[in-house]
Amino acid sequence: MATRTEVLGAPLARTGPLERVRSRPAILLGGSVVALFVVLILGVALGSVAVAPADTVAILAHRLLGLDLGATWTPAAETIVMDLRLPRVLAAMVVGLGLAVAGVTFQGILRNPLADPYVLGTASGAALGAAIAVLIPIRIALLGFGLVQVLAFVGALLAVTVVYRFSRTGTLAPLTSLLLTGYAVGSLLAAGLAMTMYLSGTNLRQIFYYLLGGFEGTSWSQVLLTAPIILLATIAILARARSLNGFLLGEETAAHLGVDVRRERAILLGLASLITAAAVSISGLIGFVGLVVPHVVRLVVGPNARWVLPLSAIIGASLLAAADLVARLAGGIPVGVVTAIIGAPFFLVLLRRARTGYEL
Amino acid sequence: MSAVDTPVVELVGVDAAYRERVVLSGIDLSIAPGERVAIVGPNGAGKSSLLRVVTGTLRPSAGRVTLDGDPVERLDRMAIARRLAVVPQAGALPFAARVEEVVGLGRLAHEDPFRGHRPADRAAIAAAIERVGVGGLLGRDARELSLGERQLVLLAMAVAQAAPVLVLDEPTVHLDLRHQVETMDLLVDLNRRDGTTIVAVLHDLGLAAHFFPRLVLMAHGRIVADGAPDNVLVDDRIREVFGVDPAFVRRSGGQTGVSAIDGVPASR
């Protein structure tokens, strides 16, 4: 056995700090909630015009909680905090949370460690929707939502629906069929996107900007419309953590363990797709958060979805808000670039591990 | 079987097919509580399909299947999981999972849906680990285990499910001889001490005849014999069903000779 262990890499640590965290994931959850608040304060305080963290806390406490902390601040600082930075930070958090939760769900249901929230065509559906919206000369704005956001949301959901319907051939929709259908539909939509971009002329930059992803100019109404969708769907997924656990050993075993496979798969995929669609509608395409965060969390606490889901949610929220902060401080580079620069090397390491550790 | 006992598993006139391909036809089978039944037969005889019909994962095209007298199609998966545990074939795990975490999955139908394992679940998990003898594997990533070890972990998972019926499809396929015999002994023990009904598909006629008082022989989707090993594994039938010389079957196992496990005290 020893030789086998050596060949396959080090066994999970049995002692040491990692082990202690693994046996008490509540500590990790507490720690990540603290990190989330730190990122929130920093994200609102830092920027081209810095607002002192103490003032930031005071403004937030005053405006959100009605508390008077005895500090004074300028009206300009209040405008920056409340109207410009807070919605942006909250949007990044909600999107990061959503993408991480959707990632856990897609990876769990599809039993594929390389699945991400975009695996079933959401990304290409949203991209095509957004690109078409850019080309349509009508400008509507409803509660802060332009045609781009609306068509991205609709495109994402349509793409997933088409993929799911097409993949359902036999009695049990096989996962391979789902993945391959996702790939095929994704390719078709990507061709549509390429064609749209080719025809877009001067609007190319606007489409390109959407594809890179970001939170520039996110409004309160966008946050307030998408946050409930993402948070409610997240709670609904959390309530089904037991089913998600059942899928660990495959659909047939899930059924034997007590999971109504067809129903739970449809509900969980539907909720995760809804989250993804809501997230991409306000942020564009942001990669790697939904892929990487669930893996990091699983490495620490193991596969139990009851812990992986809430931890991924909190860490995903902190991470994307932090990435957006870095993007802003670096002079407004797209946040998708930041997550890719952090995420891609991590992903490469993961792939190296995949040769030995993962069985696909 | 006593007349007053409702069969834990009963199939009456069951036909089943995957699309056009008929895999079961005219199956009548009744299993009483506390029985130990081995299903044997050549490849493609319909043994696994029979298990899938019993576990409600393959819907019959005709006939009826009941668990404890209740039609299986009217039970939800949770209810079935509390009545019937299935030992899966060792398959790939997409993520790292410790042995105890895999065994813990057996409690899915019992645990609190939101908070997870309660003390009773943890006790059942510990008991199953002890019973199957996988305590030495605790803390290991299940993906690093050999196929045989994984098979035992999955057996422990099904034992933790604590269902009155335990269903196994080729439970010994990846096991060495010692673990094959130990697994069989464990099944006998679960059957004798806990009254668990055991239904197992077995390829090894020697193990089947030695450890199971009742054999169901299948061929071409039908049950061709059902009864005590000596009555089921008769020479003409072996020649006809398996297409081999019965002397060969006897040498590698078979009705009375169990050369493969000579030297092991009979548990029958």
XYZ file of C-alpha atoms in Angstrom:
628
model
C 0.000 0.000 0.000
C 2.844 2.314 0.835
C 4.174 2.159 -2.709
C 0.777 2.904 -4.148
C 0.411 5.916 -1.917
C 3.789 7.192 -3.033
C 2.901 6.751 -6.667
C -0.364 8.643 -6.306
C 1.050 11.474 -4.231
C 1.013 12.211 -0.551
C -1.977 10.952 1.380
C -4.183 13.498 3.076
C -2.463 14.974 6.089
C -3.556 13.286 9.263
C -2.149 15.810 11.660
C -1.154 19.423 11.406
C -3.082 22.638 10.892
C -4.874 21.466 7.743
C -6.225 18.492 9.644
C -7.424 20.647 12.509
C -9.302 22.922 10.121
C -10.767 19.956 8.325
C -12.140 18.484 11.517
C -13.609 21.854 12.470
C -14.804 23.588 9.292
C -16.814 25.985 11.453
C -13.532 27.733 12.295
C -12.826 28.185 8.601
C -16.336 29.487 8.007
C -15.915 32.019 10.811
C -12.533 33.066 9.438
C -13.841 33.532 5.927
C -16.770 35.638 7.139
C -14.235 37.908 8.868
C -12.224 38.046 5.619
C -15.397 38.967 3.755
C -15.956 41.988 6.002
C -12.329 43.053 5.701
C -12.618 42.921 1.901
C -15.896 44.846 2.086
C -14.327 47.671 4.098
C -11.145 47.770 2.002
C -13.094 47.550 -1.231
C -15.193 50.557 -0.289
C -12.346 52.535 1.284
C -9.673 52.127 -1.406
C -9.686 53.585 -4.878
C -8.628 56.616 -6.830
C -9.908 58.712 -3.915
C -9.161 56.947 -0.650
C -11.643 57.191 2.164
C -10.155 56.357 5.555
C -11.282 52.882 6.700
C -12.619 54.385 9.952
C -14.750 56.848 7.970
C -15.864 54.036 5.671
C -17.037 51.984 8.623
C -18.756 55.031 10.097
C -20.549 55.853 6.840
C -21.648 52.249 6.335
C -22.788 51.965 9.957
C -24.705 55.206 9.656
C -26.364 54.556 6.320
C -26.991 50.822 6.575
C -27.494 50.284 10.298
C -28.511 53.755 11.468
C -25.672 53.825 13.994
C -23.853 57.030 14.893
C -20.221 56.257 15.574
C -19.384 59.883 16.315
C -17.234 60.375 13.240
C -17.662 63.111 10.662
C -17.068 62.899 6.943
C -17.523 64.946 3.830
C -20.597 64.601 1.617
C -18.235 63.696 -1.251
C -16.894 60.747 0.746
C -20.427 59.628 1.430
C -21.332 59.796 -2.249
C -18.240 57.824 -3.229
C -18.903 55.174 -0.604
C -22.631 54.807 -1.027
C -23.278 55.467 -4.700
C -20.105 54.378 -6.440
C -18.155 51.849 -4.448
C -20.637 49.989 -2.287
C -22.860 48.775 -5.149
C -19.734 47.754 -7.056
C -18.249 45.823 -4.129
C -21.578 44.179 -3.334
C -22.078 43.246 -6.990
C -18.638 41.613 -7.069
C -19.465 39.746 -3.867
C -22.849 38.529 -5.048
C -21.430 37.423 -8.400
C -18.423 35.719 -6.753
C -20.728 33.971 -4.315
C -23.044 32.869 -7.101
C -20.307 31.612 -9.413
C -18.675 29.609 -6.605
C -21.959 28.014 -5.539
C -22.885 27.255 -9.142
C -19.414 25.756 -9.629
C -19.823 23.429 -6.639
C -23.220 22.376 -7.952
C -22.173 21.756 -11.565
C -19.044 19.871 -10.493
C -21.064 17.788 -8.056
C -23.926 16.895 -10.374
C -21.772 16.324 -13.451
C -19.158 14.585 -11.254
C -16.557 16.438 -13.194
C -13.856 18.345 -11.331
C -13.180 20.466 -14.411
C -16.769 21.665 -14.770
C -17.453 25.343 -14.140
C -20.651 27.426 -14.098
C -20.346 27.946 -17.860
C -20.037 24.270 -18.752
C -23.594 23.857 -20.010
C -23.544 26.759 -22.425
C -24.466 29.648 -20.101
C -21.377 31.618 -21.048
C -21.811 31.371 -24.790
C -25.566 31.964 -24.477
C -25.018 35.086 -22.412
C -22.244 36.328 -24.700
C -24.344 35.933 -27.820
C -27.318 37.574 -26.090
C -25.186 40.528 -25.040
C -23.599 40.863 -28.487
C -26.992 40.873 -30.196
C -28.209 43.466 -27.687
C -25.284 45.712 -28.600
C -26.212 45.488 -32.289
C -29.902 46.205 -31.758
C -30.266 49.967 -32.172
C -33.007 50.213 -29.557
C -31.865 51.521 -26.204
C -34.063 50.550 -23.306
C -33.266 50.944 -19.668
C -35.467 49.409 -17.048
C -34.425 49.679 -13.413
C -30.810 50.043 -14.431
C -30.978 47.072 -16.759
C -30.126 47.722 -20.363
C -30.844 45.417 -23.250
C -27.367 43.893 -22.792
C -28.120 42.614 -19.307
C -31.581 41.382 -20.226
C -30.496 39.492 -23.345
C -27.437 38.076 -21.568
C -29.708 36.677 -18.856
C -32.197 35.288 -21.374
C -29.423 33.910 -23.603
C -27.781 32.076 -20.722
C -31.014 30.435 -19.618
C -32.028 29.567 -23.185
C -28.677 27.930 -23.874
C -28.885 25.731 -20.756
C -32.464 24.764 -21.542
C -31.541 23.740 -25.076
C -28.545 21.739 -23.817
C -30.607 19.983 -21.152
C -33.481 19.139 -23.514
C -31.191 17.849 -26.226
C -29.203 15.665 -23.852
C -32.238 13.855 -22.497
C -32.301 10.826 -24.714
C -32.664 7.734 -22.537
C -34.396 7.191 -19.228
C -31.445 8.528 -17.252
C -29.968 11.560 -19.034
C -26.351 10.452 -19.152
C -23.829 12.952 -17.924
C -21.542 12.416 -20.864
C -24.374 13.337 -23.175
C -25.005 16.472 -21.131
C -21.358 17.543 -21.308
C -21.027 16.808 -25.020
C -24.307 18.569 -25.815
C -23.062 21.536 -23.792
C -19.904 21.554 -25.839
C -21.752 21.282 -29.152
C -24.312 23.981 -28.354
C -21.522 26.141 -26.947
C -19.572 25.853 -30.187
C -22.634 26.765 -32.218
C -23.285 29.818 -30.068
C -19.612 30.778 -30.212
C -19.878 30.750 -34.002
C -22.916 32.993 -33.698
C -20.954 35.299 -31.417
C -18.039 35.436 -33.848
C -20.434 36.299 -36.675
C -22.118 38.984 -34.586
C -18.755 40.482 -33.658
C -17.712 40.402 -37.310
C -20.844 42.355 -38.199
C -20.655 44.720 -35.249
C -18.314 47.313 -36.757
C -17.778 50.137 -34.324
C -19.679 48.332 -31.594
C -16.996 45.661 -31.371
C -15.361 47.302 -28.394
C -18.597 47.254 -26.422
C -19.082 43.523 -27.032
C -15.470 42.871 -26.199
C -15.862 44.808 -22.980
C -18.777 42.635 -21.939
C -16.865 39.444 -22.704
C -13.991 40.512 -20.458
C -16.306 40.933 -17.511
C -16.277 43.611 -14.852
C -18.172 45.786 -12.429
C -17.511 49.204 -13.893
C -20.610 51.298 -13.400
C -22.698 48.646 -11.655
C -25.777 50.355 -10.279
C -27.705 49.775 -7.092
C -30.750 48.590 -8.995
C -28.686 45.933 -10.791
C -27.434 44.664 -7.439
C -30.858 44.787 -5.855
C -32.438 42.841 -8.722
C -29.834 40.104 -9.102
C -28.850 39.648 -5.453
C -32.227 38.189 -4.404
C -32.167 35.736 -7.339
C -28.642 34.599 -6.523
C -29.115 34.492 -2.749
C -32.474 32.695 -2.832
C -31.194 30.124 -5.325
C -28.107 29.657 -3.149
C -30.268 28.992 -0.099
C -32.339 26.528 -2.126
C -29.158 24.710 -3.176
C -27.872 24.730 0.422
C -31.105 23.065 1.480
C -30.360 20.288 -1.033
C -26.774 19.691 0.099
C -27.788 16.165 1.076
C -28.778 15.324 -2.503
C -25.579 16.845 -3.840
C -23.610 14.581 -1.481
C -25.490 11.582 -2.818
C -24.178 12.227 -6.341
C -20.557 11.702 -5.232
C -20.603 8.018 -6.182
C -22.643 8.413 -9.346
C -26.312 8.588 -10.224
C -27.160 4.928 -9.777
C -25.638 4.868 -6.283
C -27.289 8.206 -5.500
C -30.634 6.566 -6.245
C -29.814 3.630 -3.983
C -28.780 5.976 -1.188
C -32.192 7.665 -1.359
C -31.841 10.507 -3.881
C -34.602 11.042 -6.448
C -31.945 11.454 -9.130
C -33.968 12.852 -11.997
C -35.795 15.420 -9.885
C -32.801 16.533 -7.830
C -30.546 16.767 -10.888
C -33.081 18.940 -12.707
C -33.675 21.189 -9.681
C -29.987 21.613 -8.845
C -28.924 22.220 -12.453
C -31.820 24.670 -12.833
C -30.913 26.632 -9.709
C -27.207 26.735 -10.591
C -28.049 27.899 -14.134
C -30.335 30.622 -12.776
C -27.523 31.838 -10.513
C -25.061 31.811 -13.397
C -27.440 33.685 -15.700
C -28.103 36.347 -13.068
C -24.371 36.675 -12.391
C -23.284 36.998 -16.031
C -26.044 39.500 -16.760
C -24.450 42.132 -14.518
C -20.787 41.124 -14.625
C -20.109 39.671 -18.050
C -17.957 36.565 -18.245
C -15.648 36.101 -15.292
C -13.741 32.871 -15.360
C -12.013 30.652 -12.831
C -13.877 31.738 -9.664
C -16.495 29.070 -10.183
C -13.895 26.487 -11.096
C -11.138 27.126 -8.600
C -12.880 28.137 -5.374
C -14.780 24.846 -4.949
C -11.559 22.886 -5.411
C -9.632 24.911 -2.860
C -12.451 24.453 -0.368
C -12.717 20.713 -1.032
C -8.976 20.292 -0.558
C -9.349 21.711 2.929
C -12.684 20.384 4.213
C -13.353 17.326 2.082
C -16.312 16.630 -0.198
C -19.263 17.233 2.163
C -21.489 19.751 0.358
C -22.911 20.964 3.671
C -19.556 22.660 4.257
C -18.284 23.057 0.697
C -21.313 25.135 -0.366
C -21.317 27.824 2.360
C -17.517 28.034 2.458
C -17.258 28.370 -1.322
C -19.984 31.022 -1.225
C -18.178 33.193 1.325
C -14.707 32.658 -0.149
C -15.962 33.206 -3.707
C -17.544 36.494 -2.607
C -14.358 37.684 -0.874
C -12.129 36.578 -3.710
C -14.022 38.298 -6.515
C -14.425 41.511 -4.507
C -10.688 41.415 -3.776
C -9.926 40.768 -7.464
C -12.133 43.705 -8.425
C -10.268 45.885 -5.921
C -6.948 44.835 -7.470
C -8.372 45.557 -10.913
C -9.455 49.047 -9.826
C -6.174 49.864 -8.090
C -4.260 48.632 -11.137
C -5.886 51.366 -13.162
C -9.155 49.824 -14.191
C -8.050 46.647 -15.945
C -10.966 44.221 -16.403
C -11.570 42.008 -13.384
C -11.820 38.990 -15.693
C -8.155 39.577 -16.502
C -7.246 39.599 -12.802
C -9.137 36.386 -12.015
C -7.585 34.746 -15.066
C -4.077 35.805 -14.055
C -4.630 34.340 -10.585
C -6.791 31.470 -11.762
C -4.955 30.167 -14.800
C -1.714 29.184 -13.019
C -3.779 27.596 -10.284
C -5.748 25.711 -12.900
C -2.539 24.470 -14.508
C -1.365 23.095 -11.183
C -4.767 21.457 -10.794
C -4.404 19.854 -14.223
C -1.025 18.472 -13.252
C -2.636 16.938 -10.206
C -5.444 15.647 -12.393
C -3.102 13.183 -14.080
C -2.605 11.379 -10.819
C -5.226 12.450 -8.342
C -8.375 12.869 -10.384
C -10.211 10.143 -12.178
C -12.365 11.487 -14.941
C -40.767 -19.591 3.796
C -43.530 -19.385 6.349
C -46.932 -18.554 5.002
C -47.513 -15.621 7.352
C -44.418 -13.680 6.334
C -44.898 -11.075 3.636
C -42.006 -11.517 1.201
C -39.441 -8.725 1.540
C -38.997 -8.880 -2.216
C -41.522 -10.315 -4.631
C -41.610 -10.320 -8.418
C -44.620 -11.677 -10.267
C -44.573 -12.126 -14.034
C -41.928 -9.457 -14.532
C -40.723 -8.566 -18.024
C -38.160 -5.849 -18.601
C -36.347 -4.399 -21.579
C -33.793 -1.763 -22.449
C -35.556 -0.174 -25.404
C -36.075 -3.102 -27.802
C -33.730 -5.537 -26.097
C -35.628 -7.835 -23.731
C -33.538 -8.576 -20.643
C -36.065 -10.236 -18.339
C -39.097 -12.306 -19.199
C -41.642 -13.951 -16.966
C -39.699 -13.614 -13.723
C -41.426 -14.976 -10.624
C -39.357 -14.677 -7.492
C -40.301 -14.441 -3.851
C -37.761 -13.804 -1.120
C -38.773 -14.158 2.526
C -37.356 -12.070 5.361
C -34.046 -13.461 6.569
C -33.253 -15.464 3.435
C -29.841 -15.644 1.828
C -30.170 -15.896 -1.935
C -27.451 -16.032 -4.579
C -28.336 -15.244 -8.184
C -26.068 -17.073 -10.607
C -25.884 -17.539 -14.354
C -23.726 -16.784 -17.362
C -22.936 -13.273 -18.596
C -25.959 -11.555 -20.094
C -28.410 -13.844 -18.300
C -30.186 -10.837 -16.775
C -28.815 -11.048 -13.221
C -27.958 -7.372 -12.893
C -31.186 -6.384 -14.628
C -33.058 -8.450 -12.068
C -31.351 -6.480 -9.286
C -32.158 -3.211 -11.030
C -35.828 -4.149 -11.224
C -35.793 -5.068 -7.521
C -34.137 -1.762 -6.584
C -36.566 0.261 -8.679
C -33.942 1.655 -11.072
C -35.266 -0.341 -14.027
C -39.018 -0.208 -14.524
C -40.532 -3.498 -15.678
C -42.591 -3.482 -18.858
C -44.954 -6.045 -17.338
C -45.627 -7.702 -14.020
C -45.250 -6.314 -10.520
C -42.466 -5.843 -8.022
C -43.194 -5.400 -4.331
C -41.015 -4.640 -1.319
C -42.657 -5.733 1.936
C -45.900 -5.949 -0.003
C -45.692 -2.360 -1.307
C -45.372 -1.836 -5.069
C -41.873 -0.521 -5.636
C -43.020 2.178 -8.074
C -45.131 3.740 -5.343
C -42.210 4.095 -2.923
C -39.957 7.139 -3.134
C -36.185 6.696 -3.196
C -35.807 7.509 0.504
C -38.333 4.844 1.461
C -36.622 2.294 -0.784
C -33.205 3.220 0.653
C -34.458 2.517 4.173
C -35.688 -0.921 3.133
C -32.963 -1.958 0.765
C -29.251 -1.168 0.643
C -27.258 -1.778 -2.515
C -23.508 -2.315 -2.608
C -22.307 -0.481 -5.724
C -19.500 -1.601 -7.965
C -16.263 0.201 -7.207
C -16.269 3.197 -9.534
C -14.339 6.401 -9.976
C -14.606 9.161 -7.405
C -14.502 12.687 -8.877
C -13.109 14.264 -5.689
C -10.921 13.259 -2.793
C -13.060 11.605 -0.135
C -11.960 9.868 2.996
C -12.986 6.339 3.746
C -15.188 7.458 6.647
C -16.808 10.112 4.457
C -17.703 7.493 1.857
C -19.087 5.128 4.500
C -21.048 8.080 5.913
C -22.929 8.434 2.609
C -24.787 5.283 3.637
C -26.701 7.375 6.182
C -28.224 9.688 3.580
C -31.733 8.324 4.041
C -31.484 8.514 7.842
C -29.526 11.696 8.563
C -31.019 15.108 9.226
C -31.614 16.636 5.783
C -30.127 19.961 6.864
C -27.694 19.315 9.695
C -26.350 15.982 8.558
C -25.241 13.137 10.774
C -26.698 12.786 14.222
C -25.215 10.602 17.013
C -27.222 7.585 15.828
C -25.759 8.014 12.324
C -22.223 8.277 13.666
C -22.774 5.138 15.728
C -24.040 3.269 12.661
C -21.017 4.431 10.637
C -18.584 3.338 13.353
C -20.349 -0.010 13.690
C -20.270 -0.616 9.929
C -16.560 0.239 9.740
C -15.883 -2.176 12.591
C -18.063 -4.899 11.130
C -16.543 -4.834 7.649
C -13.057 -4.422 9.091
C -11.998 -1.294 7.227
C -10.886 0.523 10.396
C -7.306 0.371 9.166
C -8.241 2.480 6.145
C -9.694 5.431 8.077
C -8.334 8.807 7.069
C -7.218 7.502 3.680
C -8.402 9.061 0.447
C -10.728 6.457 -1.045
C -9.215 7.108 -4.483
C -5.845 5.865 -3.303
C -7.222 2.496 -2.281
C -6.944 -0.658 -4.334
C -10.130 -1.785 -6.076
C -10.532 -4.533 -3.501
C -10.219 -2.121 -0.589
C -12.672 0.223 -2.258
C -15.114 -2.636 -2.664
C -14.946 -3.252 1.090
C -15.462 0.460 1.827
C -18.575 0.452 -0.363
C -19.784 -2.654 1.441
C -19.315 -0.794 4.741
C -21.307 2.105 3.281
C -24.204 -0.215 2.453
C -23.989 -1.849 5.897
C -24.182 1.630 7.479
C -27.434 2.108 5.583
C -28.864 -0.471 8.020
C -31.604 -1.662 5.688
C -33.328 -5.009 6.262
C -32.344 -6.146 2.764
C -28.786 -6.014 1.418
C -28.344 -6.314 -2.352
C -24.934 -7.008 -3.871
C -23.804 -7.238 -7.492
C -20.580 -9.211 -7.730
C -19.311 -8.210 -4.293
C -16.179 -10.329 -4.561
C -15.064 -9.421 -8.059
C -11.986 -7.390 -7.073
C -11.185 -9.274 -3.876
C -8.392 -11.716 -3.199
C -9.316 -15.147 -1.913
C -9.054 -14.279 1.769
C -11.233 -11.189 1.375
C -13.713 -13.134 -0.746
C -14.182 -15.627 2.060
C -14.248 -12.908 4.714
C -16.880 -11.012 2.766
C -18.974 -14.140 2.458
C -18.582 -14.795 6.180
C -19.652 -11.230 6.880
C -22.773 -11.669 4.739
C -23.611 -14.862 6.595
C -23.049 -13.064 9.898
C -25.240 -10.097 8.915
C -27.870 -12.604 7.883
C -27.687 -14.752 11.020
C -27.146 -12.139 13.713
C -29.105 -9.178 12.333
C -31.622 -11.071 10.250
C -30.594 -9.071 7.165
C -31.937 -10.576 3.970
C -29.073 -11.033 1.516
C -29.559 -11.011 -2.255
C -26.277 -11.313 -4.149
C -25.321 -11.798 -7.766
C -22.295 -14.070 -7.809
C -20.150 -15.381 -10.628
C -18.305 -17.887 -8.524
C -20.521 -20.937 -8.274
C -18.244 -22.342 -5.560
C -18.754 -19.383 -3.248
C -22.451 -19.325 -4.059
C -22.979 -23.001 -3.306
C -20.875 -22.882 -0.175
C -22.309 -19.807 1.487
C -25.875 -19.578 0.180
C -28.648 -22.028 1.002
C -30.695 -20.867 -1.988
C -29.511 -20.362 -5.545
C -31.459 -18.754 -8.378
C -30.019 -19.780 -11.738
C -30.747 -17.478 -14.658
C -30.271 -17.811 -18.404
C -31.548 -15.667 -21.283
C -33.566 -13.423 -19.008
C -35.409 -16.265 -17.332
C -35.107 -18.163 -14.086
C -34.244 -21.740 -15.034
C -33.786 -23.165 -11.553
C -34.414 -22.013 -8.013
C -33.612 -23.962 -4.857
C -30.857 -25.564 -2.808
C -27.420 -25.583 -4.483
C -27.391 -29.337 -4.922
C -30.715 -29.224 -6.737
C -29.844 -26.214 -8.891
C -26.317 -27.064 -9.993
C -26.960 -30.458 -11.564
C -24.675 -31.659 -14.339
C -27.094 -31.444 -17.266
C -28.137 -27.948 -16.355
C -24.574 -26.711 -16.001
C -23.760 -28.156 -19.421
C -26.839 -26.522 -20.920
C -26.706 -23.102 -19.213
C -23.001 -22.431 -19.011
C -21.971 -24.502 -22.030
C -19.087 -26.129 -20.188
C -18.265 -29.587 -18.969
C -19.769 -29.898 -15.459
C -16.625 -31.644 -14.271
C -14.803 -28.379 -14.811
C -17.344 -26.424 -12.793
C -17.063 -28.969 -10.026
C -13.312 -28.772 -10.035
C -13.333 -25.007 -9.609
C -16.238 -24.970 -7.213
C -19.592 -26.398 -7.990
C -22.171 -28.272 -6.075
C -20.302 -30.030 -3.302
C -16.665 -29.704 -4.093
C -15.442 -26.261 -3.162
C -11.820 -26.715 -3.982
C -11.311 -22.983 -4.327
C -11.908 -22.540 -0.656
C -10.638 -25.831 0.683
C -9.293 -25.552 4.165
C -11.751 -22.850 5.140
C -14.214 -24.021 7.753
C -17.637 -24.185 6.188
C -19.876 -21.465 7.490
C -23.018 -23.090 6.257
